[in-house]
Tab-separated table of C-alpha atoms in Angstrom:
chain	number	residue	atom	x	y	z
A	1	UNK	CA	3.962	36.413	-33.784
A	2	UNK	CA	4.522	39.217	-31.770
A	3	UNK	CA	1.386	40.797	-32.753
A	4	UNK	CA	-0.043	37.571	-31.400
A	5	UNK	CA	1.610	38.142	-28.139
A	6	UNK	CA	0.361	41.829	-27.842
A	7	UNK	CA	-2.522	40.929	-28.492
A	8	UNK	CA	-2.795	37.666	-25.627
A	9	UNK	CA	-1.020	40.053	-22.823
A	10	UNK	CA	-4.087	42.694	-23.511
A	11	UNK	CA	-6.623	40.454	-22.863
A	12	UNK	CA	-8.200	39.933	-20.011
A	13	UNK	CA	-9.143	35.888	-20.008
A	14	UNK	CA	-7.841	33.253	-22.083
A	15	UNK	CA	-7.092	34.039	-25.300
A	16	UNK	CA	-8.226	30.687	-26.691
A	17	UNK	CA	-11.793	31.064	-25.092
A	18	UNK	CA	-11.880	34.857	-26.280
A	19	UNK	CA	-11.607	33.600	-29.533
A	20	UNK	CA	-14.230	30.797	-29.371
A	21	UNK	CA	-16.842	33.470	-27.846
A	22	UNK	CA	-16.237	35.401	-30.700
A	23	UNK	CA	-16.766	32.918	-33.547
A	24	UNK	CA	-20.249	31.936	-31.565
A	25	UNK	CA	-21.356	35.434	-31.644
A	26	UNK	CA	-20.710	36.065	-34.932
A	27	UNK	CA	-22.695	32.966	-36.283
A	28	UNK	CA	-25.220	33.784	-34.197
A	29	UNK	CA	-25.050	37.344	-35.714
A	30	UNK	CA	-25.169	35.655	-39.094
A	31	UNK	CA	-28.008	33.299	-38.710
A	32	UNK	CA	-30.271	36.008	-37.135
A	33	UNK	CA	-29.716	38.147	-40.246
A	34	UNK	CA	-29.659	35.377	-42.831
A	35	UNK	CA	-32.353	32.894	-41.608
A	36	UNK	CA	-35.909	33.576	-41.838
A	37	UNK	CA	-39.060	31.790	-40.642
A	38	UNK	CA	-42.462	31.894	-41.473
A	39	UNK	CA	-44.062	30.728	-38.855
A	40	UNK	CA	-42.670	29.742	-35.620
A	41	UNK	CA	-40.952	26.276	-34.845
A	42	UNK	CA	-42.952	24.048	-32.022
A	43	UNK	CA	-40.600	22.511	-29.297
A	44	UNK	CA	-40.022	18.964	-29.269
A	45	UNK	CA	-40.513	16.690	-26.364
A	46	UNK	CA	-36.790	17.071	-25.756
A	47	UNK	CA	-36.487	20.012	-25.705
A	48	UNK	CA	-39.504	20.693	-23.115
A	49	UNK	CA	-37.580	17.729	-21.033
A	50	UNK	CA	-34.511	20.366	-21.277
A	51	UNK	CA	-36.675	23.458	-20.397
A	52	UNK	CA	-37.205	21.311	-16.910
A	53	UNK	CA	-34.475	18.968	-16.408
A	54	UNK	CA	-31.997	22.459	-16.483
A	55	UNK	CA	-33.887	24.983	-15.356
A	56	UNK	CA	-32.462	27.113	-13.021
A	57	UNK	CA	-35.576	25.978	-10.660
A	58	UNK	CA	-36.206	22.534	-11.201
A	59	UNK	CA	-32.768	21.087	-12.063
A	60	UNK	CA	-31.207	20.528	-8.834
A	61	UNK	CA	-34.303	19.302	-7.145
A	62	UNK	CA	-34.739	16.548	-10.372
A	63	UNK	CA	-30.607	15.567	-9.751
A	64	UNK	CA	-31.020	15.314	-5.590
A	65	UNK	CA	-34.454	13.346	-6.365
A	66	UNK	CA	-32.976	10.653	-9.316
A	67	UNK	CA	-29.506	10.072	-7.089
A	68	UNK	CA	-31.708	9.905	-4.115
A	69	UNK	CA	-34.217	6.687	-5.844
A	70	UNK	CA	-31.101	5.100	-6.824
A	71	UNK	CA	-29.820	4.801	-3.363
A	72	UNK	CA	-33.352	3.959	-1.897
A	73	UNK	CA	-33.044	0.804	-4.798
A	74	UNK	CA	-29.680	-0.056	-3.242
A	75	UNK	CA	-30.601	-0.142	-0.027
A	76	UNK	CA	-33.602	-2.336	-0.337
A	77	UNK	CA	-32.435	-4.405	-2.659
A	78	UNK	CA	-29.150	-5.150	-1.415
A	79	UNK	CA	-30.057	-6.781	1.708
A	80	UNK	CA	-31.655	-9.720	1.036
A	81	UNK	CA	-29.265	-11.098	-1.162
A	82	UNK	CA	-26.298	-9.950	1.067
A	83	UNK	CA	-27.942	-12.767	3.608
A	84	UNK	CA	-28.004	-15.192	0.982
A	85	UNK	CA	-24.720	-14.544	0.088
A	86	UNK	CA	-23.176	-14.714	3.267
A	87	UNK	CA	-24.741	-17.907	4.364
A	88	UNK	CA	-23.518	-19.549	1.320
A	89	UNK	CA	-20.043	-18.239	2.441
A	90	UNK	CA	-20.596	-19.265	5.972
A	91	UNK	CA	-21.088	-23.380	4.447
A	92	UNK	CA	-18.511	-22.896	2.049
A	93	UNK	CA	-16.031	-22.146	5.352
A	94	UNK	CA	-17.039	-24.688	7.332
A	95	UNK	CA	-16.175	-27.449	4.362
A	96	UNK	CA	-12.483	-25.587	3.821
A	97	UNK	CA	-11.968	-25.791	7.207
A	98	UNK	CA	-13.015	-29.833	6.808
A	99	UNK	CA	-10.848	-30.188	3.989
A	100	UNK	CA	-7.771	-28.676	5.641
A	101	UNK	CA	-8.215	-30.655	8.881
A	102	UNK	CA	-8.441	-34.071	6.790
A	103	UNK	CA	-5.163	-32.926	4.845
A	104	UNK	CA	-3.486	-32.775	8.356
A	105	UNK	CA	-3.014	-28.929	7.901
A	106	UNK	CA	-0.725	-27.234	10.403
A	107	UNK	CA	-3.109	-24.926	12.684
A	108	UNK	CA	-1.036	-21.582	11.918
A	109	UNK	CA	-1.747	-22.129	7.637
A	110	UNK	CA	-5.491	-23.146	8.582
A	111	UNK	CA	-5.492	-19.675	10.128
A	112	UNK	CA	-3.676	-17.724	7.583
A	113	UNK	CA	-5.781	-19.120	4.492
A	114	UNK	CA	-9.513	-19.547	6.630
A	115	UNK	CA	-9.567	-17.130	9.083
A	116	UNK	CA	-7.463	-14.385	7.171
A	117	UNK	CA	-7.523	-14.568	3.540
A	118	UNK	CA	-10.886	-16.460	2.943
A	119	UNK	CA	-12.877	-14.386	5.536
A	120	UNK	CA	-11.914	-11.364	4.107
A	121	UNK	CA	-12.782	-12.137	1.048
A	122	UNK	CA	-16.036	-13.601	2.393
A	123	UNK	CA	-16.505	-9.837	4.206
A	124	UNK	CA	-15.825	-8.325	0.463
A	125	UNK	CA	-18.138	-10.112	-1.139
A	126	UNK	CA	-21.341	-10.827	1.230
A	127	UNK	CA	-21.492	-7.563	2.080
A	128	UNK	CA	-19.765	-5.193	-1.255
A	129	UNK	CA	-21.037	-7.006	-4.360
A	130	UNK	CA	-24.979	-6.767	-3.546
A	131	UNK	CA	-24.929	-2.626	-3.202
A	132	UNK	CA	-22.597	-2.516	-6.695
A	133	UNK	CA	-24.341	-4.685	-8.700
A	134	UNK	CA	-27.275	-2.909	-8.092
A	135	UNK	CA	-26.164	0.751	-8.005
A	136	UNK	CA	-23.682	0.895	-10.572
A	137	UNK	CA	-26.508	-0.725	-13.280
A	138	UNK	CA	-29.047	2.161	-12.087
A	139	UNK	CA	-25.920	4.803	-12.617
A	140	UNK	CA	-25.402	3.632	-16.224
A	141	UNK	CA	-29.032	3.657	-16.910
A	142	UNK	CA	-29.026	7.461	-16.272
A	143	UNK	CA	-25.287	7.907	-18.467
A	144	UNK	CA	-26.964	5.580	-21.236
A	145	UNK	CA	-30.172	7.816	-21.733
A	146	UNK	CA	-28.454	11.171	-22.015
A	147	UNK	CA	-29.033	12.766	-18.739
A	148	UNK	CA	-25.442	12.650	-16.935
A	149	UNK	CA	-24.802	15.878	-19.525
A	150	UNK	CA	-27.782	17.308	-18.903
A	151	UNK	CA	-25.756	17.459	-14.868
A	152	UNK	CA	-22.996	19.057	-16.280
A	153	UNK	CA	-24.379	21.526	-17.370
A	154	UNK	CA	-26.688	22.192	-14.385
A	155	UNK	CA	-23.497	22.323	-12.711
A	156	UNK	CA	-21.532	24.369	-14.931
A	157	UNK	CA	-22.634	27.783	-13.264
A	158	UNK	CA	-21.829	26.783	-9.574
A	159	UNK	CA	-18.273	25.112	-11.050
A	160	UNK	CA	-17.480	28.886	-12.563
A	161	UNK	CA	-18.149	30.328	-9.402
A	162	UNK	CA	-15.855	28.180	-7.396
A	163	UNK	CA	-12.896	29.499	-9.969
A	164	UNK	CA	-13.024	25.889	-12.499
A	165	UNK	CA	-14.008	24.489	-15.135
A	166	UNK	CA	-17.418	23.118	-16.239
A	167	UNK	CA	-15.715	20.224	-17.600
A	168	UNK	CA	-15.028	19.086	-14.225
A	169	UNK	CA	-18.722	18.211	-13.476
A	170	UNK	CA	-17.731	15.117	-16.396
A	171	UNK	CA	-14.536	14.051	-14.623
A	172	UNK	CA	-16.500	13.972	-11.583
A	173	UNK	CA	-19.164	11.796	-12.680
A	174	UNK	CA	-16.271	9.445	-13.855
A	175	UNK	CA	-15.108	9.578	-9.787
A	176	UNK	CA	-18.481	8.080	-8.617
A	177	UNK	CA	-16.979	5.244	-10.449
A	178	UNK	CA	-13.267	5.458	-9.798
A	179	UNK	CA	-11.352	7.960	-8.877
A	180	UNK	CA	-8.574	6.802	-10.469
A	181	UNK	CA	-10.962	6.879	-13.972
A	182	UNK	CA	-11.969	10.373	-13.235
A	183	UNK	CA	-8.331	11.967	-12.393
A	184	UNK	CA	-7.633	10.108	-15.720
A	185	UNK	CA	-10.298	11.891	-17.595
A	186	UNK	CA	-9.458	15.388	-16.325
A	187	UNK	CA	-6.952	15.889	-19.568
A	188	UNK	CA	-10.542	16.724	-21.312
A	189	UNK	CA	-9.784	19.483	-19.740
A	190	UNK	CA	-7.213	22.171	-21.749
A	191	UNK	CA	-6.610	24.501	-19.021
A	192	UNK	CA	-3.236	23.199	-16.857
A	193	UNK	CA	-4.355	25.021	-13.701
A	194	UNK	CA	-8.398	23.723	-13.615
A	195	UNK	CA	-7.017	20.078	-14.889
A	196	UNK	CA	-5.070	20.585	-11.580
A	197	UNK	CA	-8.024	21.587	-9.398
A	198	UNK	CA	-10.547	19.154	-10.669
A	199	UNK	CA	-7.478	16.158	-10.325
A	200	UNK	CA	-7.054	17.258	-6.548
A	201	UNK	CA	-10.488	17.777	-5.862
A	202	UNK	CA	-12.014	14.335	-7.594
A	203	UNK	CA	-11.327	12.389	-4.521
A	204	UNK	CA	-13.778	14.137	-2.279
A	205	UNK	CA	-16.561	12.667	-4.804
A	206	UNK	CA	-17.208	9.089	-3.456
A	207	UNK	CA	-15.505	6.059	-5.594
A	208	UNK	CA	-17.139	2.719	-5.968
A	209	UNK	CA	-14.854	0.940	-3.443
A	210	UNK	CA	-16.226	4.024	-0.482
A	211	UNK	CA	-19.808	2.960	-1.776
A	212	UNK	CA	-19.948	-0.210	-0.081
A	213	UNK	CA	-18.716	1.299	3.311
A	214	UNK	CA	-21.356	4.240	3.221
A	215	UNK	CA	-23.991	2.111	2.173
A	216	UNK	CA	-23.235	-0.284	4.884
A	217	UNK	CA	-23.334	2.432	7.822
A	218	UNK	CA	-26.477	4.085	6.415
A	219	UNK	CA	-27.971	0.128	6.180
A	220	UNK	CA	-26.735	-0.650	9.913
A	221	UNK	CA	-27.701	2.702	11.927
A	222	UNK	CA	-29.417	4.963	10.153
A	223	UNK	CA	-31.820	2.390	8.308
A	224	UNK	CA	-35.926	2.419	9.705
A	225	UNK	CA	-38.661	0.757	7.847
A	226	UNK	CA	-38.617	0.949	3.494
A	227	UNK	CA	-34.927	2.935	3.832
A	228	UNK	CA	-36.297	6.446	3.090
A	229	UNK	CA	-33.851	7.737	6.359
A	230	UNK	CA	-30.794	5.513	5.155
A	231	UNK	CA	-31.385	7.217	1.948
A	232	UNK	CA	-31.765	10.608	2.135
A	233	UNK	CA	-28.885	10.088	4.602
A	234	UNK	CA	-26.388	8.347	1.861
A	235	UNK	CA	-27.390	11.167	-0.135
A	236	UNK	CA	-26.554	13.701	2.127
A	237	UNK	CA	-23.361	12.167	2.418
A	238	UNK	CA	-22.558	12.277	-1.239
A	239	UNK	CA	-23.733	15.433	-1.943
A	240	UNK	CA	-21.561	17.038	1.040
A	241	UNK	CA	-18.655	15.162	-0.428
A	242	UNK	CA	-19.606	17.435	-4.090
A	243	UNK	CA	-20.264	19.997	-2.126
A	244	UNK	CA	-16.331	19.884	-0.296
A	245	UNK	CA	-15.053	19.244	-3.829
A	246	UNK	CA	-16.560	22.712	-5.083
A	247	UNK	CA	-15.487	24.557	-1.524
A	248	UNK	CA	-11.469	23.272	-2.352
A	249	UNK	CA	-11.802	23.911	-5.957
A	250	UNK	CA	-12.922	27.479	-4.488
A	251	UNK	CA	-9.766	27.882	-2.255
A	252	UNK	CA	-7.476	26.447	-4.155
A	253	UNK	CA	-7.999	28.547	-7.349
A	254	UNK	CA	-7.636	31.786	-4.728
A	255	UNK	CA	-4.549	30.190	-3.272
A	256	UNK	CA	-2.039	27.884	-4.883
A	257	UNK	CA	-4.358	27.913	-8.447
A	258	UNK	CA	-4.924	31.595	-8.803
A	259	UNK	CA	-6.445	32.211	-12.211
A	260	UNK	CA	-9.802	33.039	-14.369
A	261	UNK	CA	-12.169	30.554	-15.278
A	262	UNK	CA	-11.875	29.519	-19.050
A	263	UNK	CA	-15.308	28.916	-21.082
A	264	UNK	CA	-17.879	25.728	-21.483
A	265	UNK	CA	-18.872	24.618	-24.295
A	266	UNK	CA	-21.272	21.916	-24.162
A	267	UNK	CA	-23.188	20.318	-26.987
A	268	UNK	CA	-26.135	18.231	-25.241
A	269	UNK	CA	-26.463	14.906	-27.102
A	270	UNK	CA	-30.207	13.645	-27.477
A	271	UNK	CA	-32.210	11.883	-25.057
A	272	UNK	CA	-32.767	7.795	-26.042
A	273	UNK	CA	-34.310	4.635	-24.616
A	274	UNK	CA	-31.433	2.847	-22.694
A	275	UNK	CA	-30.533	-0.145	-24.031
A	276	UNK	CA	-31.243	-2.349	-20.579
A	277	UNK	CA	-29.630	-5.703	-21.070
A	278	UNK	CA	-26.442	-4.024	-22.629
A	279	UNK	CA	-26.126	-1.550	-20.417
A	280	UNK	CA	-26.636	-4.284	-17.154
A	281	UNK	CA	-24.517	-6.437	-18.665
A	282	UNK	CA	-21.689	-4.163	-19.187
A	283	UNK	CA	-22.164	-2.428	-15.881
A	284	UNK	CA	-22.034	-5.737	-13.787
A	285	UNK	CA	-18.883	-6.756	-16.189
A	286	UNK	CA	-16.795	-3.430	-16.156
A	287	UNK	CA	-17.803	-2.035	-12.826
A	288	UNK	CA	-18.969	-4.089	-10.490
A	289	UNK	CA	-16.914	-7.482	-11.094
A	290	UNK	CA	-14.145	-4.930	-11.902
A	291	UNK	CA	-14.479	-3.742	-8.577
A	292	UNK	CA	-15.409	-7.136	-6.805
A	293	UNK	CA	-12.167	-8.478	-8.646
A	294	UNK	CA	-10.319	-5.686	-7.490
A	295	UNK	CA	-11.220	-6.024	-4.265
A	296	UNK	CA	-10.685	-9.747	-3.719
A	297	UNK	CA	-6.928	-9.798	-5.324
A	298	UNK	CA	-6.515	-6.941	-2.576
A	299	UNK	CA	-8.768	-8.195	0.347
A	300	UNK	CA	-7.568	-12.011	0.216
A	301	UNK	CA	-3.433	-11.016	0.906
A	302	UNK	CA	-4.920	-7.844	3.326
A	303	UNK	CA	-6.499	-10.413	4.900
A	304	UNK	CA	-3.891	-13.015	5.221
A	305	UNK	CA	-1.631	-10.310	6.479
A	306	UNK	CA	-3.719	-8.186	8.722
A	307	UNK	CA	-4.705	-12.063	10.416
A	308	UNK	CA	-0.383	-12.828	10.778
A	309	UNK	CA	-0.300	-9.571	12.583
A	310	UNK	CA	-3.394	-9.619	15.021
A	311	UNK	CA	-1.520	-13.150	16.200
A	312	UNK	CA	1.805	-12.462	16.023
A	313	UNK	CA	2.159	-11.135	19.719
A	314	UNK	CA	6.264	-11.230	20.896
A	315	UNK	CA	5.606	-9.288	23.872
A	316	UNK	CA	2.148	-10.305	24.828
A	317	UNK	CA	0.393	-7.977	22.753
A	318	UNK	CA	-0.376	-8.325	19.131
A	319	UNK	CA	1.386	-6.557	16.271
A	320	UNK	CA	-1.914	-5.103	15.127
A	321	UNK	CA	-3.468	-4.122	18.813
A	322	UNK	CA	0.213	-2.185	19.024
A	323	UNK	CA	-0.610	-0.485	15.887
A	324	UNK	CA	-4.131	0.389	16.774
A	325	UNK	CA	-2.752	1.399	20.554
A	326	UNK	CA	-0.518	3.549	18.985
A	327	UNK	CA	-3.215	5.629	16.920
A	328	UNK	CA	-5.527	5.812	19.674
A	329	UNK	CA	-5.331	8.932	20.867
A	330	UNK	CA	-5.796	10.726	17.737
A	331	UNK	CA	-8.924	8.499	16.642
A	332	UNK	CA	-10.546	9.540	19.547
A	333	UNK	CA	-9.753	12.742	18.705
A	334	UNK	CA	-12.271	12.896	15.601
A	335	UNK	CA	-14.574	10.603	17.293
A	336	UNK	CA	-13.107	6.920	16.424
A	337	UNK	CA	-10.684	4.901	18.005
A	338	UNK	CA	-7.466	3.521	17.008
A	339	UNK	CA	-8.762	0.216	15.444
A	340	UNK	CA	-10.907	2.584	13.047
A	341	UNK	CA	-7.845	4.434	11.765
A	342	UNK	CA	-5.542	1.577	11.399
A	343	UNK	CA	-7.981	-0.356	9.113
A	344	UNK	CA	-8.061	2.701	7.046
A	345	UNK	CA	-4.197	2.971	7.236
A	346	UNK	CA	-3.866	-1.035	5.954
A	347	UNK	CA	-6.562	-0.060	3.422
A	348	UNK	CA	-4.360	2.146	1.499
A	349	UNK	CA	-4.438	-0.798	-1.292
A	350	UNK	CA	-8.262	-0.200	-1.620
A	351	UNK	CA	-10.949	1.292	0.231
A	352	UNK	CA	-13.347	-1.615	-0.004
A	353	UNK	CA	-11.288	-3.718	2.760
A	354	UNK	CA	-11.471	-1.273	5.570
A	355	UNK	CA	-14.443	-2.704	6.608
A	356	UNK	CA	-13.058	-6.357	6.753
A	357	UNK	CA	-9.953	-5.528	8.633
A	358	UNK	CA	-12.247	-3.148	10.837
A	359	UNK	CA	-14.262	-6.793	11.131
A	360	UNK	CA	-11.174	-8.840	11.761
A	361	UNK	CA	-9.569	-6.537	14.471
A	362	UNK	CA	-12.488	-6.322	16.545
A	363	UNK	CA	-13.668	-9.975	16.466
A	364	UNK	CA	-11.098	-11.002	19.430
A	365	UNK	CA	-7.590	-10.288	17.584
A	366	UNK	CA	-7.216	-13.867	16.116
A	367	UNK	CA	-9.659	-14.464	13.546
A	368	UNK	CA	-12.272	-12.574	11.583
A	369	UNK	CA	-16.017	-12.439	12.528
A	370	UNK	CA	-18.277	-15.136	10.698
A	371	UNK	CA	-19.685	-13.677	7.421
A	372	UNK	CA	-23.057	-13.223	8.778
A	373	UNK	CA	-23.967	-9.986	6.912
A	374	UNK	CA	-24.838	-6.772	8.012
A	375	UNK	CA	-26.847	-7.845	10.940
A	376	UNK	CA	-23.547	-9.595	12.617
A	377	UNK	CA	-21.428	-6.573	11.717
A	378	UNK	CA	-23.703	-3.852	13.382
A	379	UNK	CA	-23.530	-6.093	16.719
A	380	UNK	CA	-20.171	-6.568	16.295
A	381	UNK	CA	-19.241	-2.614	15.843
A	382	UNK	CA	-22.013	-1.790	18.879
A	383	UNK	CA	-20.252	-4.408	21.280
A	384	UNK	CA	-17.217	-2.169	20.612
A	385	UNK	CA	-18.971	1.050	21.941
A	386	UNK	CA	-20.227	1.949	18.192
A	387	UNK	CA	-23.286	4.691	18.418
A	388	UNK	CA	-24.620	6.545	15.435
A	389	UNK	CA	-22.260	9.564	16.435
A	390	UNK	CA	-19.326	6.849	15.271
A	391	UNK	CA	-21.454	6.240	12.432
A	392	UNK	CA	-21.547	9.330	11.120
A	393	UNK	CA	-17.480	10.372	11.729
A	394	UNK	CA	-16.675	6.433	9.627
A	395	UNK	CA	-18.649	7.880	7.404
A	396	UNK	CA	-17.271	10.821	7.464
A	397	UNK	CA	-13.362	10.212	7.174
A	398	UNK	CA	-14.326	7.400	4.401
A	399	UNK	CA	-15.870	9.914	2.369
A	400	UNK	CA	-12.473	12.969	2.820
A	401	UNK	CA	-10.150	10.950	3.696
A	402	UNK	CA	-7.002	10.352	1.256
A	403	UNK	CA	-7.661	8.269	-2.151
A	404	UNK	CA	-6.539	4.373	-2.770
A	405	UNK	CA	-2.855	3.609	-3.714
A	406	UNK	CA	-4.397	3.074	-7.491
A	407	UNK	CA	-5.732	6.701	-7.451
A	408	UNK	CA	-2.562	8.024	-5.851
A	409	UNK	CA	-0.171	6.639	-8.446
A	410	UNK	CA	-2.541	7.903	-11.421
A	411	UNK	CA	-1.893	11.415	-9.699
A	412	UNK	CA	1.847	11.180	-9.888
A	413	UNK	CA	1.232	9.469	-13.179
A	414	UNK	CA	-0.735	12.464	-14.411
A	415	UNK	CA	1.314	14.786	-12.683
A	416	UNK	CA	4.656	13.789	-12.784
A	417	UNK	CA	4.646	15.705	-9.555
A	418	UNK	CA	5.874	14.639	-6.071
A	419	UNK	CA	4.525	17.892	-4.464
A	420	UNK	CA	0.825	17.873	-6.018
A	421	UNK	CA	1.013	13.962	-5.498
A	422	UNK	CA	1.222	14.349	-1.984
A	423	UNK	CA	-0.954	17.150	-1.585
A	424	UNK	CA	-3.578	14.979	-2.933
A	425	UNK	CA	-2.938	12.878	-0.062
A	426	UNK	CA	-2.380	15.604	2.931
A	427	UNK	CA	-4.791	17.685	1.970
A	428	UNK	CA	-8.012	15.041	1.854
A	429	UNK	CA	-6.455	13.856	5.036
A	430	UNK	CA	-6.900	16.933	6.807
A	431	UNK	CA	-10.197	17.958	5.995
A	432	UNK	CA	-11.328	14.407	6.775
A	433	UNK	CA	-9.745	15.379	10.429
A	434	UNK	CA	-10.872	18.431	10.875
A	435	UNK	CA	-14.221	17.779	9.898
A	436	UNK	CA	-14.690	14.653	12.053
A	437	UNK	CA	-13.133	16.608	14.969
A	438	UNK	CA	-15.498	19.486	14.512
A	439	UNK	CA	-18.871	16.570	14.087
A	440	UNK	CA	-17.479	14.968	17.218
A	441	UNK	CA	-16.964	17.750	19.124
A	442	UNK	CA	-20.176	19.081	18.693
A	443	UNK	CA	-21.831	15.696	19.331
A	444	UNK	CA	-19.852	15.333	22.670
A	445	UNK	CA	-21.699	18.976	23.398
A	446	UNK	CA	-24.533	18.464	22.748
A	447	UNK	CA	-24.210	15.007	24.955
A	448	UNK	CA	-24.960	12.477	22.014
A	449	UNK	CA	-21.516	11.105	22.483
A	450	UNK	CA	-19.315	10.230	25.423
């Protein structure tokens, strides 16, 4: 033992990974020296699809290009069925509000159950459940033929620079579809100090319930004819979101998370035809009506709430236009306004009903706008002053800003840490700020805002 402990203060790195590097040399050692071939071995089609899909030139181009059809799917394809949607919900109101009156319903329950809890859910579902069940299925088509490695390890070299773990490329492909999933998955990684980096870090990657809210903006203001704008924007947007995760992963492990990177070893699994119908099937089931259910246990309550305190007013003024008044200043600040930042303060419980509070505070303080889609929100939002400058700091501060309640209580569940559990709150929080600042700033420079 304590030539074991001479021997790990002497070396440099980890003493685990010194040891793995070792036994890999040596069998490669062996099997150049013991194996023999007479002629040389041809290359499968595999492995010329791995000669280009992570090549140092062609790799990141082929990853932007494949995230960057998937959103261009999304956007198309979620709109027309986002209308349908949400004039189905628009009749289905109109007979609940029927049925209620007929009952002899008292005018303050009609309100709390219609124009709170059923709106928002009508705002969660018209507008949320088209982009998921279309994205998610297109995501899991990539995992399910083999390629979602094949990103690891294209970014294993820039996740060694930044002072982590290539490992953490995995956990963040598990954030895209929950963050709470992916700070879960981090204990694939061995090292206590990356494990910690890549948990605090795997909010900056955008979770399914941030999705609908980014796809939403890019759909309202930044969409012109097929989508190609909205999505090479959305795709800007997630990739700054990786690239923030690699930039704190690079300051914290010089800071807080000093240490040296420990080694990657990756075995690529082989490339197969994706089973379609399974993998649809089990996408729409465990992600997308996993989020949709999530969503609408969380959104109908929000709802019901957020709608008791936009009309309970004891001093003339609404609870909720209090709240907002209160945050005012420091929403316009980073180029919002206080409405903005209280819907994301009441959508601590989940990110997906921001945008229906948002909805339900601007529509006049007593009831929620009509479900009428994405069409009825963007005139909605402009009629409160909303330019593409706002666009772009929503999008923004959804993207950084702290993770769901769910994701938060994983952390301290992980952690068992009340100081790195709120860090991965604070810290999100203020690059969201200071980020939005600095874009709004800028755009009230260069004149593009007011």
């Amino acid at each position: 033992m304590e030539a074991v402990r001479r021997a790990r203060s002497r070396a440099p790195g980890d003493l685990r990974d010194l040891v793995v590097a070792r036994i890999y040399e040596t069998a490669e050692s062996i099997c150049l020296r013991t194996v023999h071939r007479v002629t040389r071995p041809t290359a499968g089609w595999d492995t010329r699809f791995d000669d280009v899909l992570t090549s140092s030139l062609l790799g990141y181009p082929i990853m932007a290009a494949l995230l960057g059809v998937v959103f261009w799917i999304t956007l198309v394809g979620a709109n027309v069925p986002s209308r349908l949607l949400a004039a189905a919900l628009f009749w289905g109101q109109d007979r609940l509000l029927a049925l209620l009156a007929w009952a002899g319903a008292p005018t303050w329950l009609t309100g709390l159950v219609v124009m709170g809890a059923y709106r928002a859910l009508a705002w969660v579902v018209s507008v949320m459940l088209p982009p998921v069940a279309i994205f998610f299925p297109c995501f899991a088509l990539l995992e399910d033929a083999g390629y979602l490695p094949r990103v690891a390890f294209n970014l294993d070299a820039i996740l060694r620079r930044a002072g982590t773990h290539g490992k953490q490329a995995l956990t963040m492909c598990m954030g895209f579809g929950c963050n709470a999933a992916g700070v879960v998955s981090c204990r694939i990684i061995d090292s206590p100090r990356e494990r910690l980096i890549a948990t605090l870090t795997n909010n900056f990657v955008p979770c399914n319930g941030r999705f609908p809210s980014l796809i939403a903006m890019a759909s309202m203001f930044f969409a012109t004819g097929l989508g190609g704008v909205a999505s090479l924007w959305l795709l800007g947007t997630v990739t700054l979101g990786v690239a923030v995760a690699l930039g704190m992963s690079w300051v914290l492990s010089r800071t807080a998370l000093r240490g040296v990177p420990s080694f990657f070893v990756l075995e690529l699994p082989p490339y197969r035809k994706p089973q379609v119908t399974r993998v649809i099937v089990r996408s729409l089931i465990d992600r997308a009506l996993f989020v949709l259910a999530r969503a609408a246990a969380v959104a109908a309550p929000a709802g019901a709430i957020t709608w008791a305190l936009a009309n309970f007013a004891p001093c003339g003024a609404s609870v909720l236009s209090r709240f907002a008044g209160l945050l005012e200043p420091f929403g316009r600040l980073i180029g919002l306004d206080g409405h903005v930042v209280a819907a994301f303060v009441l959508g601590l419980p989940a990110n997906e009903i921001v945008i229906p509070i948002l909805a339900m505070e601007y529509s006049g303080a007593s009831t929620m706008l009509d479900p009428g889609g994405l069409d009825a929100l963007r005139q909605l939002l402009v009629s409160h002053g909303w330019t593409q400058v706002t666009a772009v700091c929503f999008s923004l501060f959804s993207l950084l800003h702290y993770p769901c309640a769910t994701t938060l209580w994983t952390i301290w569940h992980e952690t068992r840490s009340k100081k790195w559990t709120a860090a991965a709150a604070l810290l999100p929080l203020a690059v969201a700020s200071v980020v939005c600042f600095l874009t709004s700033s800028v755009a009230r420079l260069m004149r593009l805002a007011p």
